[in-house]
Every structure is written in structure tokens, then in C-alpha cells.
Coordinates of C-alpha atoms in Angstrom, one line a residue:
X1 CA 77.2 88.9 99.8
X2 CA 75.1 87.2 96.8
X3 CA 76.8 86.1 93.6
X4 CA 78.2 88.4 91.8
X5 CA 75.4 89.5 89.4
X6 CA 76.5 89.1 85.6
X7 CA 77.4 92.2 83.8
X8 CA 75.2 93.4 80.7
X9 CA 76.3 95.4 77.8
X10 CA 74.8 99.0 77.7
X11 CA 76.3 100.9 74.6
X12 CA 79.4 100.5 74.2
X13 CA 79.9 100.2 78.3
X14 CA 80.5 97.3 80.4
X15 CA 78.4 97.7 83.4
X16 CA 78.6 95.9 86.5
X17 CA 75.6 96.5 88.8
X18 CA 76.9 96.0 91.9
X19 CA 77.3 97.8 95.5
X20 CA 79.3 100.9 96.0
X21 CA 81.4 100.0 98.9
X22 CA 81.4 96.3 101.0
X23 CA 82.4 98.5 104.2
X24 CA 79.1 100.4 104.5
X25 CA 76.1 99.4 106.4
X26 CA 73.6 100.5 108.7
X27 CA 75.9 100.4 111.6
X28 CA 78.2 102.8 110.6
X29 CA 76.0 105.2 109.9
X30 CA 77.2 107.7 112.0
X31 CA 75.7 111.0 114.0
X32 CA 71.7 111.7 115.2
X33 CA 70.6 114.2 112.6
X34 CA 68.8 110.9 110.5
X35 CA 69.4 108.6 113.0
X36 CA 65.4 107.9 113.8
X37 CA 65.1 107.8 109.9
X38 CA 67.7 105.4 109.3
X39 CA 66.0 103.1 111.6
X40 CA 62.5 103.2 110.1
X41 CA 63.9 102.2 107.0
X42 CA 66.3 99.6 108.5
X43 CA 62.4 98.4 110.4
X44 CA 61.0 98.8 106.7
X45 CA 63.1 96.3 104.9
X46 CA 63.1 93.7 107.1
X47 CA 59.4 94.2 108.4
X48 CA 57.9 96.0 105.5
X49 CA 56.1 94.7 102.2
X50 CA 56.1 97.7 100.3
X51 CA 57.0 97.3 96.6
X52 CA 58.9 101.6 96.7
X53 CA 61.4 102.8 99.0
X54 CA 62.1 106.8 98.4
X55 CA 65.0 108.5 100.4
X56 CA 64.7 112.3 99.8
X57 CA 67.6 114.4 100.7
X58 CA 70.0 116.8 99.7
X59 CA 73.7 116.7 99.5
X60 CA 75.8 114.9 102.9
X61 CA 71.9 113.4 104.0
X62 CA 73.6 110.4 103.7
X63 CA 71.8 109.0 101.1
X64 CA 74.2 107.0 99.3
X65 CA 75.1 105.1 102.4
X66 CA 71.6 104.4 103.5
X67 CA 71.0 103.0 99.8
X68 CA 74.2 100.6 100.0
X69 CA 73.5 99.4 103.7
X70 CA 69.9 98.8 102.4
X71 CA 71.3 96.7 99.6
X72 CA 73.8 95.1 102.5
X73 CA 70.3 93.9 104.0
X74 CA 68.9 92.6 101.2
X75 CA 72.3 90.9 100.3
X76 CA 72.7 89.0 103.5
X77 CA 68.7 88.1 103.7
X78 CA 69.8 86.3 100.3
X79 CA 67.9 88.7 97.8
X80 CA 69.6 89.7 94.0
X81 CA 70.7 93.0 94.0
X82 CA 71.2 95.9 92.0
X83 CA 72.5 99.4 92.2
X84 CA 72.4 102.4 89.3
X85 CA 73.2 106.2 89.8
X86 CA 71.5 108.2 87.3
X87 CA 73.8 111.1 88.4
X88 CA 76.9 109.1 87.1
X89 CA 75.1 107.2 84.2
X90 CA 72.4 108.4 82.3
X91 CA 70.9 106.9 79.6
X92 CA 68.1 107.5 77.7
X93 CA 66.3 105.7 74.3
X94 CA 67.3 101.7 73.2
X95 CA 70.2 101.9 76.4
X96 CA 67.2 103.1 78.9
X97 CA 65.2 100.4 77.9
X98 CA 68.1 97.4 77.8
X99 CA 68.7 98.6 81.5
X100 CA 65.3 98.6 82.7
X101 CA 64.7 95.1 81.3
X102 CA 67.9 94.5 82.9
X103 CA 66.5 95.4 86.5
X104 CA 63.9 92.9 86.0
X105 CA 66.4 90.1 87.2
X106 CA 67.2 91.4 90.3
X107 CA 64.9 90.7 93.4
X108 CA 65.8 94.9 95.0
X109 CA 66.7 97.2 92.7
X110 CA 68.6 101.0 94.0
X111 CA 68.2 103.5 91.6
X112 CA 69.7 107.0 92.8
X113 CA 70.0 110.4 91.4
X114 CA 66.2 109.9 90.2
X115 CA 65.2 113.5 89.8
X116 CA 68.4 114.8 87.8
X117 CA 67.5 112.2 85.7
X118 CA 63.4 112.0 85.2
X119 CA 62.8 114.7 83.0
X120 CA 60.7 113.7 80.4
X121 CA 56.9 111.7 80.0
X122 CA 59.1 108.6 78.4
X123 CA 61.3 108.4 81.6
X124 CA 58.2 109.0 83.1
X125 CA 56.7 105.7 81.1
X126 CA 59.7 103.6 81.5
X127 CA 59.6 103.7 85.7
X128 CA 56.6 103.3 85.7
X129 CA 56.2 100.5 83.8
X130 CA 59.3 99.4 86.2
X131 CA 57.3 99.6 89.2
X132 CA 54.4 97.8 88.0
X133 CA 56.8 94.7 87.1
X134 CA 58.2 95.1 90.3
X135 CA 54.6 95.2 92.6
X136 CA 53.2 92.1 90.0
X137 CA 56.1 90.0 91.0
X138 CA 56.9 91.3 94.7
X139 CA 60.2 92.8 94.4
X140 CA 61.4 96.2 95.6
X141 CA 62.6 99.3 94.3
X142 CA 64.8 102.2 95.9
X143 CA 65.0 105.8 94.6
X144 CA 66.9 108.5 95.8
X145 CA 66.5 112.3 95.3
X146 CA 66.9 115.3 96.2
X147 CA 63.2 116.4 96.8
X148 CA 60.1 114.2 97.8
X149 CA 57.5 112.6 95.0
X150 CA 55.1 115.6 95.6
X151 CA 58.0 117.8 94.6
X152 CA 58.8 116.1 91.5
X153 CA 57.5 118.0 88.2
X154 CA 55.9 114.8 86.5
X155 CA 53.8 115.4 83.5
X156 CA 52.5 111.7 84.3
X157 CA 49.7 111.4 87.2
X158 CA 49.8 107.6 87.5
X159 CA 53.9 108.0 87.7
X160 CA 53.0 110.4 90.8
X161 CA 50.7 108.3 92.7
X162 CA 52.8 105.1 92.5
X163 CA 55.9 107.1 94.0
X164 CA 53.9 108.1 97.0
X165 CA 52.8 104.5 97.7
X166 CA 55.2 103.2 99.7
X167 CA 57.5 104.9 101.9
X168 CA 59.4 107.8 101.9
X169 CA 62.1 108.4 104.3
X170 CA 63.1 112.1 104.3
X171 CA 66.9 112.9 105.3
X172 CA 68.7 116.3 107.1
X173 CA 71.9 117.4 105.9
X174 CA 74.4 116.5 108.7
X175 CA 75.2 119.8 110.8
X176 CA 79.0 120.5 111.9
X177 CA 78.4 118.0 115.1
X178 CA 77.3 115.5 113.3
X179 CA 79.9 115.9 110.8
X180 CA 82.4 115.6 113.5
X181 CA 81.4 112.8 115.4
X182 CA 81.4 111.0 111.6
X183 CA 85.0 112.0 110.9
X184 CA 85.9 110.9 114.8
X185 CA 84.3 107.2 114.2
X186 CA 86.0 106.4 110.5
X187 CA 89.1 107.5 112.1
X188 CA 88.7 105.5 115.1
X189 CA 87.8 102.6 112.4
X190 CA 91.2 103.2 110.7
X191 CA 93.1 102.7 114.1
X192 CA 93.3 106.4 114.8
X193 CA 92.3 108.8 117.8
X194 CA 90.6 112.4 116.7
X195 CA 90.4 114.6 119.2
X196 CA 87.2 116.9 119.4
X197 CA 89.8 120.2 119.0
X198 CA 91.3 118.6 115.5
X199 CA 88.1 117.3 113.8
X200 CA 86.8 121.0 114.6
X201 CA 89.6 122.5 113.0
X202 CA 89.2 120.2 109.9
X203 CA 85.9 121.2 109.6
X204 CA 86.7 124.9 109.5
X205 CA 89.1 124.7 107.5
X206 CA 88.1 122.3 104.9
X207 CA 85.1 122.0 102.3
X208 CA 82.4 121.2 104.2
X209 CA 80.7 118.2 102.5
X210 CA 81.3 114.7 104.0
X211 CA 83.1 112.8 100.5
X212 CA 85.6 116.2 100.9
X213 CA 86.0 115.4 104.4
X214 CA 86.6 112.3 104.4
X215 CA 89.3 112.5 101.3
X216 CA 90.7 114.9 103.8
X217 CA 90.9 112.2 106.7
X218 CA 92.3 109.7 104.0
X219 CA 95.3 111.8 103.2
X220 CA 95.7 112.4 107.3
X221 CA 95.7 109.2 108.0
X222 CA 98.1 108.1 105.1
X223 CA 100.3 110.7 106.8
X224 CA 100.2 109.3 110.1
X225 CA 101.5 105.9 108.7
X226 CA 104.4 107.4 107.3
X227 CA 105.8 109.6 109.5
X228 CA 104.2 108.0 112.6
X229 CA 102.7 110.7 113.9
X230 CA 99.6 111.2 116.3
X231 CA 96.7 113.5 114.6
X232 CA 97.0 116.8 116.3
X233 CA 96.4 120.4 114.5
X234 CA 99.9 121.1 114.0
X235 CA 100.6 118.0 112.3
X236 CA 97.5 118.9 110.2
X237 CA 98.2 121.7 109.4
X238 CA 101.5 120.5 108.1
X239 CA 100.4 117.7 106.2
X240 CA 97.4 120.3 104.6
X241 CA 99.7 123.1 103.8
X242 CA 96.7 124.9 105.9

């Protein structure tokens, strides 16, 4: 990883712009539902030259991950990096523009959560004048959402056209399968053996989104250390109250 980037006061909130997780990357992105998509934008980073990245998805596409195992690229290949959920932090007036000045140090720049967040023409103004920095001194920019640039309600027309210009990776949400196979590879990561039968039952029986899931596995696996016991439905069920 790079050096740690230095934090920057935003409000009255200390902010440190800096990966989500040091465990995820492209290779353990699990199941075939995006699997194609995951490698064009893998191809993309280390091939590409465009100045905007856009992953469109809904909820369990796996955006997040694809957005932190991009900046896991970029990280190794020696770049400055920088990561900012909208959904988790939005600002707005004197902190919007502090932040976006702030992006300007940093060679690749992940912004997620863009379209709960661009809602008005000076939102509109301030990326924009973000990309044009970014494509007059040859960085790159990542945005997330949950629908594509043509299905973003901009009042801004330039705004519009620069989020079509580079690529846009679109992303599935993960069926049951895929879901399972997931749940079957972080458990095999944390030294444990799912069996097909028990990762189906978890499914059914828990919420179905993959953070849920995965808090589910966490507490199962927790379990296992304690009492020493292999993951089987019973045991499950025991540990779940199910």
C-alpha cells in the first residue's frame, strides 16, 4: 500500500480518505453473475487511459468491493489514492468544496453513492469541475451508483456528457448461487468448510443481502472457535436461535 494519505479537516470531522478493507481485491471477488464485468474493469485500469470509471449497480452488485480492489490496483501500481461514500458522508456548501479541492491531491479518486448524493445543478457544477481537473492532469475518477449516467436526472448537459465518456461497467445483483458460493469461499478463507446443504439453509433463513450474510457467517464462525464445533445446520441453528 501507498503512504498513508494525510487527513484533512472537513467540519468539525477528522477524515481519513483511505480504503475500506486491506483484505479485498479483485481475486476474491467471488461467484459468475459480474464475473466478465469485473474483468473488463480489472483490463481497464491497468490497460485503459480513460480519465471516468462508472460502476452502476444496485444493492449486493458488488460494488463496494470492485471500488476497493480497484483502489488495491492503483495502490500497488504506486498511484495516491482516495476513497469517499456519499451515502455515509454527505456534504454540501464550504465542506463540499474543501473536499473536492481535497481530491485534487490524489492521483485515483473513488467516489461512491453518487446518485443519492447529486441532487442539485451546484453538485452538478462541483463534479464537473472535478472531472475537468482530473482529465487536464491525467488522473482518474471512480463513481458508483445505483443507475447508469443516462439514468441520472441532471439539470447540467455538459455534467451528462462527461459521465458517459469513459467507461461504464454495469453490475447484477448476485442470485442465491452466487450468494452461496461467496459465503462457501470467505468461509473457506477463515479456515472453515461449508457444505452446500448449510450455506443453503443460511440463505433461507437469513436476510438475504451479502453484508447481512456475511455478519451471519462472522458470528458462525466465532462459534466454531469456541465450542469447537464443525458448521453443520444443527449447530446453526443453535448458534442462530433459528
Amino acid at each position: 500500500m501507498s503512504a498513508e494519505p494525510q487527513p484533512f479537516k472537513l467540519g468539525s470531522q477528522l477524515v481519513l480518505p483511505m480504503r475500506l478493507s486491506q483484505d479485498i481485491g479483485f481475486e476474491n471477488f467471488y461467484g459468475s453473475t459480474n464475473e466478465r464485468a469485473a474483468a473488463l474493469l480489472k483490463q481497464e485500469l491497468n490497460q485503459g487511459n480513460s480519465t471516468l470509471i462508472y460502476l452502476a449497480g444496485g444493492r449486493d452488485s458488488g460494488k463496494t468491493h470492485l471500488a476497493s480492489a480497484s483502489m488495491a490496483l492503483q495502490e500497488a501500481a504506486g498511484q495516491r489514492c482516495c476513497y469517499w461514500s456519499m451515502a455515509e458522508h454527505a456534504v454540501d456548501g464550504e465542506d463540499m468544496l474543501t473536499l473536492f479541492r481535497s481530491f485534487e491531491d490524489y492521483a485515483f479518486v473513488v467516489i461512491e453513492a453518487l446518485d443519492q448524493w447529486l441532487i442539485d445543478a451546484h453538485r452538478e457544477t462541483a463534479l464537473f469541475n472535478l472531472y475537468n481537473v482530473f482529465l487536464h492532469n491525467g488522473k482518474r475518477l471512480m463513481l458508483t451508483a445505483n443507475q447508469t449516467p443516462a439514468c441520472l436526472n441532471l439539470t447540467l448537459p455538459d455534467l451528462s456528457s462527461r459521465l458517459s465518456s469513459g467507461l461504464t461497467v454495469r453490475l447484477e445483483a448476485l442470485n442465491d448461487a452466487d450468494k452461496q458460493v461467496v459465503l462457501a469461499q470467505v468461509a473457506k478463507s477463515k479456515g472453515l468448510t461449508l457444505e452446500d446443504e448449510v450455506a443453503a439453509y443460511i440463505i433461507r433463513r437469513s436476510p438475504r443481502n451479502m453484508g447481512e450474510l456475511l455478519d451471519v457467517l462472522a458470528r458462525l464462525d466465532a462459534a466454531s472457535m469456541i465450542e469447537k464445533r464443525k458448521l453443520t445446520v444443527p449447530f446453526v441453528k443453535h448458534v442462530l436461535a433459528w
